[in-house]
mmCIF file of C-alpha atoms and ligand atoms in Angstrom:
data_model
loop_
_atom_site.group_PDB
_atom_site.id
_atom_site.type_symbol
_atom_site.label_atom_id
_atom_site.label_comp_id
_atom_site.label_asym_id
_atom_site.label_seq_id
_atom_site.Cartn_x
_atom_site.Cartn_y
_atom_site.Cartn_z
ATOM 1 C CA MET A 1 -0.159 0.158 -0.123
ATOM 2 C CA ILE A 2 0.838 3.424 -0.920
ATOM 3 C CA LEU A 3 -0.199 5.997 1.590
ATOM 4 C CA GLN A 4 -0.850 9.449 0.597
ATOM 5 C CA ALA A 5 1.350 10.560 3.671
ATOM 6 C CA SER A 6 3.050 8.756 6.351
ATOM 7 C CA PRO A 7 5.021 11.052 9.103
ATOM 8 C CA PRO A 8 5.810 7.133 10.181
ATOM 9 C CA LEU A 9 8.353 7.574 7.665
ATOM 10 C CA ARG A 10 9.773 10.851 8.338
ATOM 11 C CA ILE A 11 10.195 9.750 11.179
ATOM 12 C CA ALA A 12 11.875 6.555 10.712
ATOM 13 C CA ARG A 13 14.373 8.893 7.866
ATOM 14 C CA PHE A 14 15.683 10.976 10.379
ATOM 15 C CA ARG A 15 15.095 9.102 13.662
ATOM 16 C CA PRO A 16 18.922 9.912 15.021
ATOM 17 C CA GLU A 17 18.436 13.565 14.973
ATOM 18 C CA ILE A 18 14.959 13.459 16.368
ATOM 19 C CA ASP A 19 16.071 11.081 19.362
ATOM 20 C CA ALA A 20 18.662 13.199 19.898
ATOM 21 C CA ALA A 21 16.307 16.208 20.064
ATOM 22 C CA VAL A 22 13.440 14.141 22.557
ATOM 23 C CA ALA A 23 16.605 12.759 24.851
ATOM 24 C CA GLY A 24 17.532 16.438 25.024
ATOM 25 C CA VAL A 25 14.605 17.716 26.751
ATOM 26 C CA LEU A 26 13.978 14.712 28.634
ATOM 27 C CA GLY A 27 17.317 15.149 30.185
ATOM 28 C CA GLY A 28 16.046 18.453 31.444
ATOM 29 C CA THR A 29 13.969 20.371 33.125
ATOM 30 C CA GLU A 30 11.787 22.928 31.501
ATOM 31 C CA TYR A 31 8.894 20.732 29.089
ATOM 32 C CA ILE A 32 6.747 23.978 27.779
ATOM 33 C CA LEU A 33 8.040 27.406 26.651
ATOM 34 C CA GLY A 34 12.003 27.456 27.989
ATOM 35 C CA SER A 35 14.894 27.361 25.772
ATOM 36 C CA ALA A 36 13.954 24.750 23.298
ATOM 37 C CA VAL A 37 11.315 27.068 22.028
ATOM 38 C CA ALA A 38 13.009 30.406 21.846
ATOM 39 C CA ALA A 39 15.963 28.144 20.010
ATOM 40 C CA PHE A 40 13.421 27.414 17.062
ATOM 41 C CA GLU A 41 11.893 30.553 17.379
ATOM 42 C CA ALA A 42 15.017 32.290 16.634
ATOM 43 C CA ALA A 43 16.081 29.950 13.824
ATOM 44 C CA PHE A 44 12.457 29.765 12.035
ATOM 45 C CA ALA A 45 12.397 33.374 12.316
ATOM 46 C CA GLU A 46 15.967 33.095 10.524
ATOM 47 C CA TYR A 47 14.409 30.713 8.364
ATOM 48 C CA CYS A 48 11.245 32.710 7.241
ATOM 49 C CA GLY A 49 12.907 35.529 6.934
ATOM 50 C CA SER A 50 11.575 37.431 9.988
ATOM 51 C CA ARG A 51 12.327 39.029 12.730
ATOM 52 C CA HIS A 52 10.070 37.741 15.653
ATOM 53 C CA CYS A 53 8.657 33.997 15.909
ATOM 54 C CA VAL A 54 6.422 33.115 18.314
ATOM 55 C CA GLY A 55 5.710 29.166 19.205
ATOM 56 C CA VAL A 56 2.171 28.336 19.675
ATOM 57 C CA ALA A 57 0.233 25.023 20.194
ATOM 58 C CA SER A 58 -1.329 25.014 16.197
ATOM 59 C CA GLY A 59 -1.924 26.439 13.298
ATOM 60 C CA THR A 60 -5.225 27.170 13.933
ATOM 61 C CA ASP A 61 -4.119 29.053 17.322
ATOM 62 C CA ALA A 62 -1.369 31.247 15.064
ATOM 63 C CA LEU A 63 -4.305 32.228 13.140
ATOM 64 C CA ALA A 64 -6.919 33.167 16.017
ATOM 65 C CA LEU A 65 -4.321 34.839 18.017
ATOM 66 C CA SER A 66 -2.846 37.040 15.437
ATOM 67 C CA LEU A 67 -6.639 38.363 14.414
ATOM 68 C CA ARG A 68 -6.615 39.071 18.141
ATOM 69 C CA ALA A 69 -3.203 40.841 18.538
ATOM 70 C CA LEU A 70 -4.308 42.919 15.246
ATOM 71 C CA GLY A 71 -7.268 43.639 17.062
ATOM 72 C CA ILE A 72 -10.216 41.570 15.233
ATOM 73 C CA GLY A 73 -12.756 40.894 17.414
ATOM 74 C CA PRO A 74 -16.920 41.134 17.286
ATOM 75 C CA GLY A 75 -17.958 43.034 14.199
ATOM 76 C CA ASP A 76 -15.223 42.722 11.787
ATOM 77 C CA GLU A 77 -15.089 40.615 8.548
ATOM 78 C CA VAL A 78 -12.253 38.483 7.986
ATOM 79 C CA ILE A 79 -11.815 38.324 3.640
ATOM 80 C CA LEU A 80 -10.291 35.107 3.268
ATOM 81 C CA PRO A 81 -10.934 31.300 0.013
ATOM 82 C CA ALA A 82 -13.508 28.879 1.115
ATOM 83 C CA LEU A 83 -10.628 26.165 -0.789
ATOM 84 C CA THR A 84 -9.260 26.102 2.174
ATOM 85 C CA PHE A 85 -8.698 23.658 5.553
ATOM 86 C CA ALA A 86 -11.601 24.312 8.070
ATOM 87 C CA GLY A 87 -9.123 25.933 10.621
ATOM 88 C CA SER A 88 -8.998 28.970 9.202
ATOM 89 C CA ALA A 89 -12.165 29.988 9.612
ATOM 90 C CA GLN A 90 -12.677 28.656 12.795
ATOM 91 C CA ALA A 91 -9.571 30.953 13.906
ATOM 92 C CA ILE A 92 -11.711 33.766 12.653
ATOM 93 C CA LEU A 93 -14.545 32.480 14.772
ATOM 94 C CA HIS A 94 -12.158 32.253 17.269
ATOM 95 C CA CYS A 95 -11.865 36.035 17.165
ATOM 96 C CA GLY A 96 -16.152 37.213 17.212
ATOM 97 C CA ALA A 97 -15.243 38.379 14.162
ATOM 98 C CA GLU A 98 -17.010 36.658 10.698
ATOM 99 C CA PRO A 99 -15.781 34.693 7.988
ATOM 100 C CA ARG A 100 -16.181 36.204 4.371
ATOM 101 C CA PHE A 101 -15.596 33.677 1.815
ATOM 102 C CA VAL A 102 -14.623 34.822 -2.146
ATOM 103 C CA GLU A 103 -13.474 33.050 -4.744
ATOM 104 C CA VAL A 104 -10.208 31.825 -5.513
ATOM 105 C CA GLU A 105 -8.553 32.019 -9.282
ATOM 106 C CA ALA A 106 -8.975 28.578 -11.115
ATOM 107 C CA GLY A 107 -5.196 28.518 -12.188
ATOM 108 C CA THR A 108 -3.717 29.711 -9.110
ATOM 109 C CA ARG A 109 -6.013 28.101 -6.546
ATOM 110 C CA CYS A 110 -5.360 30.552 -4.650
ATOM 111 C CA ILE A 111 -7.593 34.231 -3.345
ATOM 112 C CA ASP A 112 -8.552 35.805 -6.290
ATOM 113 C CA PRO A 113 -7.172 39.586 -5.743
ATOM 114 C CA SER A 114 -9.660 40.861 -7.861
ATOM 115 C CA ALA A 115 -12.780 39.219 -5.987
ATOM 116 C CA VAL A 116 -11.238 40.261 -2.488
ATOM 117 C CA ALA A 117 -11.256 44.231 -3.941
ATOM 118 C CA ASP A 118 -15.206 43.165 -4.444
ATOM 119 C CA ALA A 119 -15.654 41.940 -0.837
ATOM 120 C CA VAL A 120 -14.488 44.884 0.869
ATOM 121 C CA ASN A 121 -16.197 46.924 2.489
ATOM 122 C CA GLY A 122 -16.989 48.994 6.197
ATOM 123 C CA ARG A 123 -16.948 45.603 8.276
ATOM 124 C CA THR A 124 -13.689 44.440 6.267
ATOM 125 C CA ALA A 125 -10.723 44.122 8.850
ATOM 126 C CA ALA A 126 -8.246 41.882 6.744
ATOM 127 C CA ILE A 127 -7.501 39.698 4.822
ATOM 128 C CA MET A 128 -6.106 35.884 4.111
ATOM 129 C CA PRO A 129 -5.133 34.373 1.740
ATOM 130 C CA VAL A 130 -4.075 30.851 1.700
ATOM 131 C CA HIS A 131 -1.002 29.472 0.133
ATOM 132 C CA LEU A 132 -3.046 26.337 -1.105
ATOM 133 C CA PHE A 133 -0.620 23.770 -1.578
ATOM 134 C CA GLY A 134 2.232 25.693 -0.852
ATOM 135 C CA HIS A 135 1.489 27.958 -4.008
ATOM 136 C CA PRO A 136 1.863 31.101 -3.806
ATOM 137 C CA ALA A 137 -0.560 33.498 -3.761
ATOM 138 C CA ASP A 138 -0.586 36.889 -5.720
ATOM 139 C CA MET A 139 0.635 38.693 -2.289
ATOM 140 C CA PRO A 140 1.692 41.857 -4.289
ATOM 141 C CA ALA A 141 -1.825 42.146 -5.322
ATOM 142 C CA LEU A 142 -3.395 41.843 -1.908
ATOM 143 C CA ARG A 143 -0.669 43.992 -0.080
ATOM 144 C CA GLU A 144 -2.238 46.400 -2.455
ATOM 145 C CA VAL A 145 -5.907 45.797 -1.372
ATOM 146 C CA ALA A 146 -4.714 45.562 2.299
ATOM 147 C CA ASP A 147 -3.135 48.824 1.874
ATOM 148 C CA ARG A 148 -6.019 50.672 0.573
ATOM 149 C CA HIS A 149 -8.242 49.762 2.379
ATOM 150 C CA HIS A 150 -6.167 50.049 5.764
ATOM 151 C CA LEU A 151 -6.952 46.653 6.293
ATOM 152 C CA ALA A 152 -4.620 43.303 8.369
ATOM 153 C CA LEU A 153 -3.468 41.170 6.005
ATOM 154 C CA ILE A 154 -2.958 37.507 7.288
ATOM 155 C CA GLU A 155 -1.155 35.090 5.335
ATOM 156 C CA ASP A 156 -1.911 31.444 6.402
ATOM 157 C CA CYS A 157 1.231 30.232 5.857
ATOM 158 C CA ALA A 158 0.442 26.653 6.972
ATOM 159 C CA GLN A 159 0.983 24.237 3.430
ATOM 160 C CA SER A 160 4.199 26.736 2.354
ATOM 161 C CA HIS A 161 6.649 26.101 4.689
ATOM 162 C CA GLY A 162 9.926 27.744 2.703
ATOM 163 C CA ALA A 163 7.638 28.500 -0.235
ATOM 164 C CA THR A 164 8.797 31.577 -2.234
ATOM 165 C CA LEU A 165 7.345 34.262 -4.459
ATOM 166 C CA LYS A 166 10.153 36.178 -7.426
ATOM 167 C CA GLY A 167 12.652 35.427 -4.680
ATOM 168 C CA ARG A 168 11.311 36.803 -1.681
ATOM 169 C CA ARG A 169 9.702 34.484 0.804
ATOM 170 C CA LEU A 170 6.086 33.875 1.441
ATOM 171 C CA GLY A 171 4.728 34.844 5.121
ATOM 172 C CA THR A 172 7.119 38.512 4.590
ATOM 173 C CA PHE A 173 4.418 39.656 2.802
ATOM 174 C CA GLY A 174 1.705 40.502 5.418
ATOM 175 C CA HIS A 175 1.534 42.047 9.184
ATOM 176 C CA ALA A 176 1.877 38.077 10.531
ATOM 177 C CA ALA A 177 2.428 34.880 9.010
ATOM 178 C CA ALA A 178 0.989 31.781 10.256
ATOM 179 C CA TYR A 179 2.333 28.307 10.331
ATOM 180 C CA SER A 180 1.094 24.990 11.389
ATOM 181 C CA PHE A 181 3.449 22.365 11.904
ATOM 182 C CA TYR A 182 0.783 19.248 11.962
ATOM 183 C CA PRO A 183 2.835 15.604 11.494
ATOM 184 C CA THR A 184 2.379 15.507 7.832
ATOM 185 C CA LYS A 185 3.357 19.626 7.009
ATOM 186 C CA ASN A 186 6.676 19.670 4.969
ATOM 187 C CA LEU A 187 8.210 21.041 9.126
ATOM 188 C CA GLY A 188 5.668 18.783 11.038
ATOM 189 C CA CYS A 189 6.565 17.516 14.392
ATOM 190 C CA ILE A 190 4.369 14.740 16.124
ATOM 191 C CA GLY A 191 1.612 16.469 17.615
ATOM 192 C CA ASP A 192 0.265 19.557 17.212
ATOM 193 C CA GLY A 193 2.097 22.847 17.424
ATOM 194 C CA GLY A 194 2.310 26.589 14.980
ATOM 195 C CA ALA A 195 4.478 29.778 14.849
ATOM 196 C CA VAL A 196 3.530 33.139 13.945
ATOM 197 C CA ALA A 197 5.881 34.858 12.027
ATOM 198 C CA THR A 198 6.749 38.845 12.382
ATOM 199 C CA ASN A 199 7.959 41.846 11.308
ATOM 200 C CA ASP A 200 6.398 43.382 13.998
ATOM 201 C CA ALA A 201 7.770 43.827 17.817
ATOM 202 C CA GLN A 202 4.344 44.988 19.017
ATOM 203 C CA LEU A 203 2.654 42.462 17.121
ATOM 204 C CA ALA A 204 4.900 39.250 18.226
ATOM 205 C CA GLU A 205 4.440 40.472 21.886
ATOM 206 C CA ARG A 206 1.229 40.459 21.821
ATOM 207 C CA VAL A 207 1.216 37.488 20.859
ATOM 208 C CA ARG A 208 3.199 36.154 23.286
ATOM 209 C CA ALA A 209 0.676 37.368 26.502
ATOM 210 C CA LEU A 210 -2.128 35.660 24.492
ATOM 211 C CA ARG A 211 -0.359 32.242 24.116
ATOM 212 C CA GLN A 212 -0.136 32.337 27.954
ATOM 213 C CA TYR A 213 -2.858 33.697 29.767
ATOM 214 C CA GLY A 214 -2.483 36.824 28.740
ATOM 215 C CA PHE A 215 1.187 37.445 31.005
ATOM 216 C CA ALA A 216 2.745 40.810 31.103
ATOM 217 C CA PRO A 217 6.789 40.011 30.227
ATOM 218 C CA GLY A 218 8.816 37.804 32.289
ATOM 219 C CA GLY A 219 6.800 37.411 34.344
ATOM 220 C CA ARG A 220 3.014 35.646 35.783
ATOM 221 C CA VAL A 221 0.550 38.674 35.984
ATOM 222 C CA SER A 222 -2.285 38.768 33.936
ATOM 223 C CA ARG A 223 -2.627 41.517 32.477
ATOM 224 C CA SER A 224 -5.303 41.230 29.865
ATOM 225 C CA LEU A 225 -7.562 37.639 28.596
ATOM 226 C CA GLY A 226 -5.026 35.118 27.262
ATOM 227 C CA PHE A 227 -5.287 31.784 26.582
ATOM 228 C CA ASN A 228 -2.726 28.584 27.151
ATOM 229 C CA ALA A 229 -2.097 28.095 23.771
ATOM 230 C CA ARG A 230 1.899 27.508 24.269
ATOM 231 C CA LEU A 231 4.214 25.352 21.837
ATOM 232 C CA ASP A 232 6.043 22.122 24.436
ATOM 233 C CA ALA A 233 9.270 22.182 24.544
ATOM 234 C CA ILE A 234 9.738 18.446 23.346
ATOM 235 C CA GLN A 235 7.644 19.381 20.375
ATOM 236 C CA ALA A 236 10.187 23.040 19.678
ATOM 237 C CA ALA A 237 13.253 20.693 19.829
ATOM 238 C CA ILE A 238 11.754 17.810 17.026
ATOM 239 C CA LEU A 239 11.525 20.785 14.633
ATOM 240 C CA LEU A 240 14.942 22.587 15.375
ATOM 241 C CA ALA A 241 16.182 19.341 14.468
ATOM 242 C CA LEU A 242 14.352 18.730 11.129
ATOM 243 C CA LEU A 243 13.990 22.124 10.469
ATOM 244 C CA PRO A 244 17.916 21.885 8.741
ATOM 245 C CA HIS A 245 16.257 19.383 6.228
ATOM 246 C CA LEU A 246 13.136 21.699 5.420
ATOM 247 C CA ALA A 247 15.125 22.967 1.963
ATOM 248 C CA ALA A 248 16.281 19.577 0.703
ATOM 249 C CA GLY A 249 12.284 18.067 1.470
ATOM 250 C CA ASN A 250 11.267 20.663 -0.496
ATOM 251 C CA ALA A 251 13.673 20.539 -3.170
ATOM 252 C CA GLU A 252 12.554 17.066 -3.419
ATOM 253 C CA ARG A 253 8.805 17.966 -3.549
ATOM 254 C CA ARG A 254 9.163 19.762 -6.256
ATOM 255 C CA ALA A 255 11.702 17.610 -8.498
ATOM 256 C CA ILE A 256 8.525 14.215 -7.742
ATOM 257 C CA ALA A 257 5.921 17.270 -9.104
ATOM 258 C CA ALA A 258 8.154 17.786 -11.967
ATOM 259 C CA ARG A 259 8.142 13.886 -12.620
ATOM 260 C CA TYR A 260 4.428 13.516 -11.959
ATOM 261 C CA ARG A 261 4.205 16.793 -14.358
ATOM 262 C CA ALA A 262 6.116 14.781 -16.813
ATOM 263 C CA HIS A 263 3.821 11.862 -16.744
ATOM 264 C CA PHE A 264 0.487 13.725 -17.114
ATOM 265 C CA GLU A 265 1.404 16.691 -19.807
ATOM 266 C CA PRO A 266 -0.158 14.977 -23.036
ATOM 267 C CA CYS A 267 -2.913 13.855 -21.112
ATOM 268 C CA PRO A 268 -5.953 16.908 -21.693
ATOM 269 C CA ALA A 269 -7.965 14.775 -19.378
ATOM 270 C CA ILE A 270 -5.945 15.390 -16.185
ATOM 271 C CA GLY A 271 -5.845 18.986 -14.799
ATOM 272 C CA LEU A 272 -2.315 20.142 -14.062
ATOM 273 C CA PRO A 273 -1.586 21.929 -10.475
ATOM 274 C CA PRO A 274 0.143 25.683 -11.200
ATOM 275 C CA ASP A 275 3.644 25.834 -11.113
ATOM 276 C CA ALA A 276 5.485 28.568 -10.058
ATOM 277 C CA ASP A 277 9.580 28.182 -8.804
ATOM 278 C CA GLY A 278 8.937 29.171 -5.593
ATOM 279 C CA CYS A 279 5.806 26.212 -4.638
ATOM 280 C CA VAL A 280 6.404 24.247 -2.577
ATOM 281 C CA TYR A 281 4.213 21.417 -2.649
ATOM 282 C CA HIS A 282 2.463 20.387 0.574
ATOM 283 C CA GLN A 283 0.339 19.179 -2.120
ATOM 284 C CA PHE A 284 -0.105 17.695 -5.941
ATOM 285 C CA ALA A 285 -3.317 18.136 -6.706
ATOM 286 C CA LEU A 286 -4.863 17.222 -10.070
ATOM 287 C CA ALA A 287 -7.755 17.495 -11.070
ATOM 288 C CA HIS A 288 -10.108 15.346 -12.933
ATOM 289 C CA ALA A 289 -14.133 15.361 -13.739
ATOM 290 C CA ASP A 290 -14.507 11.973 -12.726
ATOM 291 C CA ARG A 291 -12.320 12.675 -8.998
ATOM 292 C CA ASP A 292 -14.524 9.521 -7.179
ATOM 293 C CA GLY A 293 -14.247 7.793 -9.338
ATOM 294 C CA LEU A 294 -10.272 8.385 -9.539
ATOM 295 C CA MET A 295 -9.811 7.840 -6.284
ATOM 296 C CA ARG A 296 -11.396 4.405 -5.956
ATOM 297 C CA HIS A 297 -9.619 3.102 -9.013
ATOM 298 C CA LEU A 298 -6.305 4.122 -7.008
ATOM 299 C CA ALA A 299 -7.235 2.388 -3.665
ATOM 300 C CA ALA A 300 -7.963 -0.638 -5.483
ATOM 301 C CA ALA A 301 -4.684 -0.545 -7.098
ATOM 302 C CA GLY A 302 -2.998 0.195 -3.863
ATOM 303 C CA ILE A 303 -2.428 3.728 -3.827
ATOM 304 C CA GLY A 304 -4.279 6.616 -1.022
ATOM 305 C CA SER A 305 -5.402 9.817 -2.330
ATOM 306 C CA ALA A 306 -7.000 12.995 -0.354
ATOM 307 C CA VAL A 307 -9.039 15.440 -1.519
ATOM 308 C CA HIS A 308 -8.312 18.491 -0.198
ATOM 309 C CA TYR A 309 -11.336 19.747 0.077
ATOM 310 C CA ALA A 310 -15.299 19.060 -0.135
ATOM 311 C CA PRO A 311 -17.474 20.338 0.974
ATOM 312 C CA ALA A 312 -15.780 23.717 0.268
ATOM 313 C CA LEU A 313 -16.085 25.360 3.920
ATOM 314 C CA HIS A 314 -18.667 27.803 2.274
ATOM 315 C CA ARG A 315 -21.071 24.819 2.944
ATOM 316 C CA HIS A 316 -20.139 23.476 6.096
ATOM 317 C CA PRO A 317 -22.414 23.830 8.585
ATOM 318 C CA ALA A 318 -20.375 26.393 10.950
ATOM 319 C CA PHE A 319 -19.793 28.671 8.137
ATOM 320 C CA LEU A 320 -22.826 28.676 5.783
ATOM 321 C CA GLU A 321 -23.345 32.934 6.621
ATOM 322 C CA GLY A 322 -20.354 33.408 5.179
ATOM 323 C CA ALA A 323 -20.462 33.421 1.502
ATOM 324 C CA ALA A 324 -22.576 36.511 -0.481
ATOM 325 C CA ARG A 325 -21.566 35.008 -3.206
ATOM 326 C CA PRO A 326 -21.940 31.626 -5.234
ATOM 327 C CA LEU A 327 -18.595 30.614 -5.255
ATOM 328 C CA PRO A 328 -18.328 28.034 -8.978
ATOM 329 C CA VAL A 329 -14.616 28.462 -9.665
ATOM 330 C CA THR A 330 -14.010 27.277 -5.463
ATOM 331 C CA ASP A 331 -17.217 24.457 -6.217
ATOM 332 C CA ALA A 332 -15.540 22.963 -9.424
ATOM 333 C CA LEU A 333 -11.458 22.762 -7.922
ATOM 334 C CA SER A 334 -14.045 21.878 -4.745
ATOM 335 C CA ALA A 335 -15.572 18.840 -7.323
ATOM 336 C CA THR A 336 -12.400 17.769 -9.209
ATOM 337 C CA LEU A 337 -9.487 18.042 -6.806
ATOM 338 C CA LEU A 338 -7.322 14.982 -6.034
ATOM 339 C CA SER A 339 -3.750 14.935 -4.128
ATOM 340 C CA LEU A 340 -1.455 12.168 -5.057
ATOM 341 C CA PRO A 341 1.248 11.378 -2.584
ATOM 342 C CA ILE A 342 4.393 13.745 -3.210
ATOM 343 C CA GLN A 343 5.308 13.379 0.630
ATOM 344 C CA PRO A 344 9.220 12.085 0.037
ATOM 345 C CA GLU A 345 9.452 9.762 2.008
ATOM 346 C CA VAL A 346 6.545 8.013 0.405
ATOM 347 C CA ALA A 347 6.742 8.992 -3.294
ATOM 348 C CA ARG A 348 10.345 8.989 -4.112
ATOM 349 C CA ASP A 349 10.234 5.573 -5.552
ATOM 350 C CA ALA A 350 6.651 5.386 -6.616
ATOM 351 C CA VAL A 351 5.992 7.792 -9.352
ATOM 352 C CA GLU A 352 5.880 5.619 -11.683
ATOM 353 C CA PRO A 353 3.628 2.892 -10.816
ATOM 354 C CA ILE A 354 0.967 6.063 -9.519
ATOM 355 C CA ALA A 355 1.448 7.536 -13.034
ATOM 356 C CA GLU A 356 0.826 4.124 -14.095
ATOM 357 C CA ALA A 357 -2.459 3.969 -12.465
ATOM 358 C CA VAL A 358 -4.232 7.433 -12.837
ATOM 359 C CA LEU A 359 -3.562 6.874 -17.204
ATOM 360 C CA ASP A 360 -4.793 3.812 -16.735
ATOM 361 C CA PHE A 361 -8.335 4.960 -15.021
ATOM 362 C CA VAL A 362 -7.845 8.191 -17.440
ATOM 363 C CA GLY A 363 -7.382 5.981 -20.619
ATOM 364 C CA ALA A 364 -10.203 3.758 -19.598
ATOM 365 C CA ARG A 365 -12.515 6.451 -19.608
ATOM 366 C CA THR A 366 -11.578 7.897 -23.203
ATOM 367 C CA ARG A 367 -11.415 5.034 -25.123
HETATM 368 C C1 PLP B 401 -4.280 25.698 5.643
HETATM 369 C C2 PLP B 401 -4.428 25.700 6.608
HETATM 370 N N1 PLP B 401 -5.145 26.348 7.575
HETATM 371 C C3 PLP B 401 -4.932 26.419 9.015
HETATM 372 C C4 PLP B 401 -4.558 24.965 9.803
HETATM 373 C C5 PLP B 401 -4.473 24.330 10.971
HETATM 374 O O1 PLP B 401 -3.629 23.938 11.083
HETATM 375 P P1 PLP B 401 -3.568 23.435 12.754
HETATM 376 O O2 PLP B 401 -4.069 22.044 12.526
HETATM 377 O O3 PLP B 401 -2.399 23.515 12.902
HETATM 378 O O4 PLP B 401 -4.402 23.704 13.884
HETATM 379 C C6 PLP B 401 -3.865 23.874 8.359
HETATM 380 C C7 PLP B 401 -3.254 22.177 8.892
HETATM 381 O O5 PLP B 401 -3.742 21.755 9.102
HETATM 382 C C8 PLP B 401 -4.471 24.222 7.425
HETATM 383 O O6 PLP B 401 -4.159 23.162 6.444
#
């Protein structure tokens, strides 16, 4: 069986480094925050090209605490795509604000800046683009809309660790960037984890307070509402051990994507994912009219695949109020996208049988 993704295979590959990282925490006395978290925050800030990084408990917390730190709350609307993971919109609800879903571009599958501009109204407080599957959203255009209307810009970088746009790191275009280290992410821990990256020192300080009971810096006095949303030392130590491998892992993902592309390019029935120099292929999602049939065919051949995301968020009961207009491009992608294995430890030696199985199905359909 070829799994769609496999954190255990990644753990096996880097087991000596992970064991040493865990042993370091077990041999110490700090299990929450402490020097391991500080060391990871410093290293990840440098990697991201941001001045500050604050480790938090998950990607959803990274988004929610960024929004709160930017003063977003009840009465505010936050514009985001509906083609994303539920956590993106949950974070908005957590702050008492409302998600406002807008259309994505058919080509990039990321939020459409012109749809964002159309949706801005008197209650709009922020724009939250998602770099879906590791592909950059059009940040210069989104920054222009945000600046024109004095809106906060929060990048959901949960799927784009290390990605760039025209040579510049994603996550540095907005006011804050939110990362998830869920185990399947390009940089993933062995449990939950997340981080906020920003160049704004005050914003970072507010997130630091919010992640820990609203404590004032260096003490245990609550100055404001806060949460328990800290990054564990053991996860931070693992992330610090895996960070040096991230760039090579992203390059491997790009190489695997190029191999898939060569197999599928001649086949018009397959919609290929967009390519960009700085894309880090968190997923390789192709589009096919009979997505569910293709998924069943692959499963019968022992190949795992995954649907990202159906239903799209504007169809989730929790977010039904979120779409002011129909989202036909989002719906069409949601009905046709299928993510093939791309994690290097899973896909490196399996591209050919996977591609063959896909082409076999597509050929059978068109004969
Ligand atoms: C685009 C996106 N946003 C937010 C999240 C939420 O992250 P977490 O699961 O760490 O809370 C995820 C991932 O899981 C995601 O893929």
